mmCIF file of C-alpha atoms in Angstrom:
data_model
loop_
_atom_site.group_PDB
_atom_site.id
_atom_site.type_symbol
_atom_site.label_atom_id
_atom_site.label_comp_id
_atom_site.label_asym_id
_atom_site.label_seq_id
_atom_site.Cartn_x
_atom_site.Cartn_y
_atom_site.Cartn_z
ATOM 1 C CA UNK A 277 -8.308 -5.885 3.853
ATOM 2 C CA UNK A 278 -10.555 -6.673 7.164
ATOM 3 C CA UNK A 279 -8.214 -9.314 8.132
ATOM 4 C CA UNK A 280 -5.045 -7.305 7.522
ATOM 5 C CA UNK A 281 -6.642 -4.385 9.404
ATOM 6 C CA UNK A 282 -7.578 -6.790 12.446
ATOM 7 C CA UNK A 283 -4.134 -8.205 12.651
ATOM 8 C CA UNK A 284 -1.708 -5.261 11.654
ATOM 9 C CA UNK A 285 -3.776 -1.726 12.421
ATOM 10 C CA UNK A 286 -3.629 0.531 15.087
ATOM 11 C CA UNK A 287 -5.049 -1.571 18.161
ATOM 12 C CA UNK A 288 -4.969 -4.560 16.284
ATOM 13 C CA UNK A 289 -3.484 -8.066 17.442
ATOM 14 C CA UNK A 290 0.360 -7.316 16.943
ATOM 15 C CA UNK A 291 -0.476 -3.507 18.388
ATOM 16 C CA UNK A 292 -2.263 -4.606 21.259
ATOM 17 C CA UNK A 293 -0.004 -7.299 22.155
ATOM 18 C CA UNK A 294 3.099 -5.127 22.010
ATOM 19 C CA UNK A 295 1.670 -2.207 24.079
ATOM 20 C CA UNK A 296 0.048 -4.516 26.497
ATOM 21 C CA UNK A 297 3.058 -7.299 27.031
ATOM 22 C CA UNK A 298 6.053 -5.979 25.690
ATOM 23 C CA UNK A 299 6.517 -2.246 25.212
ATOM 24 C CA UNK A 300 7.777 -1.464 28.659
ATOM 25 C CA UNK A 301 10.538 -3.666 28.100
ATOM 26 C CA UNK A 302 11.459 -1.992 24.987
ATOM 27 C CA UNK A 303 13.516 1.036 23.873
ATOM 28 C CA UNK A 304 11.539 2.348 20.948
ATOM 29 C CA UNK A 305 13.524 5.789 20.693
ATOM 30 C CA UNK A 306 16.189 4.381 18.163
ATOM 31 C CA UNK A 307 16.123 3.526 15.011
ATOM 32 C CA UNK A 308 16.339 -0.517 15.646
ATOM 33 C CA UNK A 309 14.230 -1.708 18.626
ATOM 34 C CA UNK A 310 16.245 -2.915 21.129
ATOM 35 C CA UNK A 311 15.145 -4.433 24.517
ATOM 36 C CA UNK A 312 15.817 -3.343 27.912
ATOM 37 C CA UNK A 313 18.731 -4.959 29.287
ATOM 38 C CA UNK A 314 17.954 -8.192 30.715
ATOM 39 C CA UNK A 315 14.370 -8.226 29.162
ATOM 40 C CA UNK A 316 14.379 -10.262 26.873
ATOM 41 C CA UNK A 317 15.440 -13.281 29.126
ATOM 42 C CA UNK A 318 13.565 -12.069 32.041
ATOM 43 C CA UNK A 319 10.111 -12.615 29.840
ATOM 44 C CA UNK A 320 12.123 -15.651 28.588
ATOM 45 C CA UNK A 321 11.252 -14.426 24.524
ATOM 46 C CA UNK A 322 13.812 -15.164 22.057
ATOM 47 C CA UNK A 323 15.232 -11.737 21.759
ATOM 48 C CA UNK A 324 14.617 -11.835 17.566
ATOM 49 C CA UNK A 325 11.099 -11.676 18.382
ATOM 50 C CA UNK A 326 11.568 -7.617 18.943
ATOM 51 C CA UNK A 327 12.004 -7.023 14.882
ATOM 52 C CA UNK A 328 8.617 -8.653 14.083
ATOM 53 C CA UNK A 329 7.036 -6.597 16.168
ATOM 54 C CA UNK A 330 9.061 -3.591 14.807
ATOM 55 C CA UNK A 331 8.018 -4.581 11.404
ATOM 56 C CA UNK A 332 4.729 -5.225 12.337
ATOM 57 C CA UNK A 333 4.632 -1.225 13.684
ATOM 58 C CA UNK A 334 6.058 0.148 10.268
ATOM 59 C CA UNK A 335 2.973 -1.642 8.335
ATOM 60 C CA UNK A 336 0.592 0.095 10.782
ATOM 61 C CA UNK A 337 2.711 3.538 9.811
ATOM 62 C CA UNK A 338 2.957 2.917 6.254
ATOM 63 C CA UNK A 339 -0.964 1.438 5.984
ATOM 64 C CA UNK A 340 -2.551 2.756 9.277
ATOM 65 C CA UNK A 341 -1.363 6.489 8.948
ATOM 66 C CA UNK A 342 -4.878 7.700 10.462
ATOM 67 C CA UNK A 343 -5.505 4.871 12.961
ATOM 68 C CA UNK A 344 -7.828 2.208 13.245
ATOM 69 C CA UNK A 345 -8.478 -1.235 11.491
ATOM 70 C CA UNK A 346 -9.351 -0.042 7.694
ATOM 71 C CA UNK A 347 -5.944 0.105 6.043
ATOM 72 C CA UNK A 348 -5.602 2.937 3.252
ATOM 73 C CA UNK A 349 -2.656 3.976 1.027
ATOM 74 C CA UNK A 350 -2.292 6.949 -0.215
ATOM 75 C CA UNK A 351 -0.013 8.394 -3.327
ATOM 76 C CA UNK A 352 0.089 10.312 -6.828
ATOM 77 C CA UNK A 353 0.107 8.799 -9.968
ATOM 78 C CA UNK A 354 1.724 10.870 -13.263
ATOM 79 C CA UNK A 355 2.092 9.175 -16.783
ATOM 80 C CA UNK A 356 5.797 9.769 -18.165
ATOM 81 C CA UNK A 357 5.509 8.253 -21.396
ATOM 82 C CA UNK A 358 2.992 6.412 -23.612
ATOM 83 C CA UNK A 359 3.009 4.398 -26.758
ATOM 84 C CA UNK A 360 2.428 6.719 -29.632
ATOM 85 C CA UNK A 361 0.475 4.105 -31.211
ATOM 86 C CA UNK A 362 -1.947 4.675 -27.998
ATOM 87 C CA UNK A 363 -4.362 8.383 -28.193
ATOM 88 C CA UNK A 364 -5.401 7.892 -24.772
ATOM 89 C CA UNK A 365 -5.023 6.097 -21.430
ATOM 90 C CA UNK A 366 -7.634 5.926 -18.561
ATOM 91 C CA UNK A 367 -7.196 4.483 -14.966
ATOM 92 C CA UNK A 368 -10.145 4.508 -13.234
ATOM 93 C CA UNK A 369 -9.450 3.599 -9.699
ATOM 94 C CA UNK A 370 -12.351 2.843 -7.755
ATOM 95 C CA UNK A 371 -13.736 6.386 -9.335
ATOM 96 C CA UNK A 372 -10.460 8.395 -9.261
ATOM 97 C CA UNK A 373 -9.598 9.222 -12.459
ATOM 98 C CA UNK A 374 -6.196 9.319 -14.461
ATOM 99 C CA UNK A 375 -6.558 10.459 -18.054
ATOM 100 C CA UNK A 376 -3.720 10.845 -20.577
ATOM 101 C CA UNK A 377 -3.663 11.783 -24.597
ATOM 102 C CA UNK A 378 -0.248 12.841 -24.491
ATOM 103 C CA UNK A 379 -0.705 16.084 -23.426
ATOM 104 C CA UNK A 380 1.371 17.600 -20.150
ATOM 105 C CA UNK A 381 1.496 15.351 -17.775
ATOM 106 C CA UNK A 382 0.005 15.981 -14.110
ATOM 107 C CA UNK A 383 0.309 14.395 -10.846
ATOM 108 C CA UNK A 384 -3.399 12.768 -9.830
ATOM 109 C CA UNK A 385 -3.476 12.085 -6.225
ATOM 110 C CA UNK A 386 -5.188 8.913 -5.409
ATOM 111 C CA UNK A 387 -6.544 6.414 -2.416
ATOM 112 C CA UNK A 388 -6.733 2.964 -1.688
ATOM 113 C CA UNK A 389 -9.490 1.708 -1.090
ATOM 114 C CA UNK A 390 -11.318 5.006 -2.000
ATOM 115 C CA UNK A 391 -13.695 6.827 -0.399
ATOM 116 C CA UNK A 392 -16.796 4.481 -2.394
ATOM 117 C CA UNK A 393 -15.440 1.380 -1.455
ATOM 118 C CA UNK A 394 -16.044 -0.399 -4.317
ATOM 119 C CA UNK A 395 -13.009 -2.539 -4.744
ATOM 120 C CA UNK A 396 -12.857 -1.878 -8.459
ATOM 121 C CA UNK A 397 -9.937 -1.045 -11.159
ATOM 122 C CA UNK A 398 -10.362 -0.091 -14.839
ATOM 123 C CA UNK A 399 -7.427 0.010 -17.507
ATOM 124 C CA UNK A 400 -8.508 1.344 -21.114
ATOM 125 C CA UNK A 401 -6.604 2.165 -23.914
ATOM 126 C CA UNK A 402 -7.596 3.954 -26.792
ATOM 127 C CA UNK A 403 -7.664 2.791 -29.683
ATOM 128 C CA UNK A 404 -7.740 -0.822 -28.640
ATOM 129 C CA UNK A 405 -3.993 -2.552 -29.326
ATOM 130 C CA UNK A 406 -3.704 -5.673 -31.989
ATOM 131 C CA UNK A 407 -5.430 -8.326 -29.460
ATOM 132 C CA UNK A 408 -8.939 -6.098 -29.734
ATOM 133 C CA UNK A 409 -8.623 -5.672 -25.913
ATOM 134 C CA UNK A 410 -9.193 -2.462 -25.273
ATOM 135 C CA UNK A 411 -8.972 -2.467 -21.203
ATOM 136 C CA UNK A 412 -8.726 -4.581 -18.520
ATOM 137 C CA UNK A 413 -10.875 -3.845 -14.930
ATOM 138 C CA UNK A 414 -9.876 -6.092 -11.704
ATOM 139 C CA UNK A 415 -12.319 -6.336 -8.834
ATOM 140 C CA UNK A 416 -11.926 -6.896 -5.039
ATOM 141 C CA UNK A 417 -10.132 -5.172 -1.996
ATOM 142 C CA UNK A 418 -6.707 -6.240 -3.393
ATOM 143 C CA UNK A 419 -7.852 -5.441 -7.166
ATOM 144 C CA UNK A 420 -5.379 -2.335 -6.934
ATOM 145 C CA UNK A 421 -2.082 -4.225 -5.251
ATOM 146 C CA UNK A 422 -2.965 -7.712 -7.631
ATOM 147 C CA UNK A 423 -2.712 -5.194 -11.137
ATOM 148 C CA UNK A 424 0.634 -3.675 -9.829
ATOM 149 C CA UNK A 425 1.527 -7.313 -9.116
ATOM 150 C CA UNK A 426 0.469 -8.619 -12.330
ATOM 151 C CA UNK A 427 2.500 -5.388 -14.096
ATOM 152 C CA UNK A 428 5.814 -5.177 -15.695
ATOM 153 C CA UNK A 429 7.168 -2.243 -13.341
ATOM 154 C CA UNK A 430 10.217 -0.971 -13.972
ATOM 155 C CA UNK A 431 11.610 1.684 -11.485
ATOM 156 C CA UNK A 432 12.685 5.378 -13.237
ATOM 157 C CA UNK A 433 15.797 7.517 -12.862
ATOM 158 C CA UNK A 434 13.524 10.325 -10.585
ATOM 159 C CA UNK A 435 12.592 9.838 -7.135
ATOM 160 C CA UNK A 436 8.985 10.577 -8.001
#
């Protein structure tokens, strides 16, 4: 996360480099970049180069919403449905806890990486399915984004 924070955050390489080279040769106000007229060639910069940069801005948005180099991601996580063969599911992410026993469902917010820092993701299932493996836990700055990876997602019929 240190190295995506030093190249993509606010003030980082692709921020810096923008505002300090490029930005007042650029028309920001739309929603595609576009260059100045004549700027591109004038700087003699393949005009493509413009949509990396505009890229690059969106991940400092989307990762970088309160500035600086530490990325964070922030969003709410509510069960739907669970095997009934399954009493209860926890997520523990990095001490932010989702519990379900199919009871209503609420919305937990949650943060990436968390306030603690600790880089660490716990799955458990209760009782423990036909393998004996009752959980799973994933460690490291990318624990959270390598168990979505690793994850059979499937995207629902709700916006949420």
């Amino acid at each position: 996360l240190e190295d995506m924070g030093h190249f993509f955050g606010a003030g980082g390489v692709m921020d810096s480099y923008f505002r300090q080279y490029l930005q007042p040769y650029v028309d920001t106000s739309a929603s595609t970049w576009r260059w100045q007229p004549g700027a591109a060639q004038k700087l003699g910069i393949n005009p493509g180069v413009l949509h990396t940069f505009q890229r690059a801005a969106a991940i400092r948005d989307a990762f970088f919403r309160s500035g600086g180099m530490q990325p964070t991601v922030r969003f709410e996580l509510k069960p739907v449905t669970m095997d009934a063969a399954i009493s209860q599911f926890i997520l523990d992410l990095d001490g932010q806890q989702l519990t379900y026993d199919h009871g209503p469902s609420r919305p937990v917010a949650m943060q990436w990486p968390s306030a603690n820092g600790l880089g660490v993701v716990r799955l458990t299932v209760t009782p423990p399915p036909s393998s004996g493996r009752s959980g799973r836990t994933l460690e490291g700055p990318w624990a959270w984004f390598r168990l979505l990876d690793q994850s059979d997602l499937e995207r629902g019929n709700s916006p949420d």
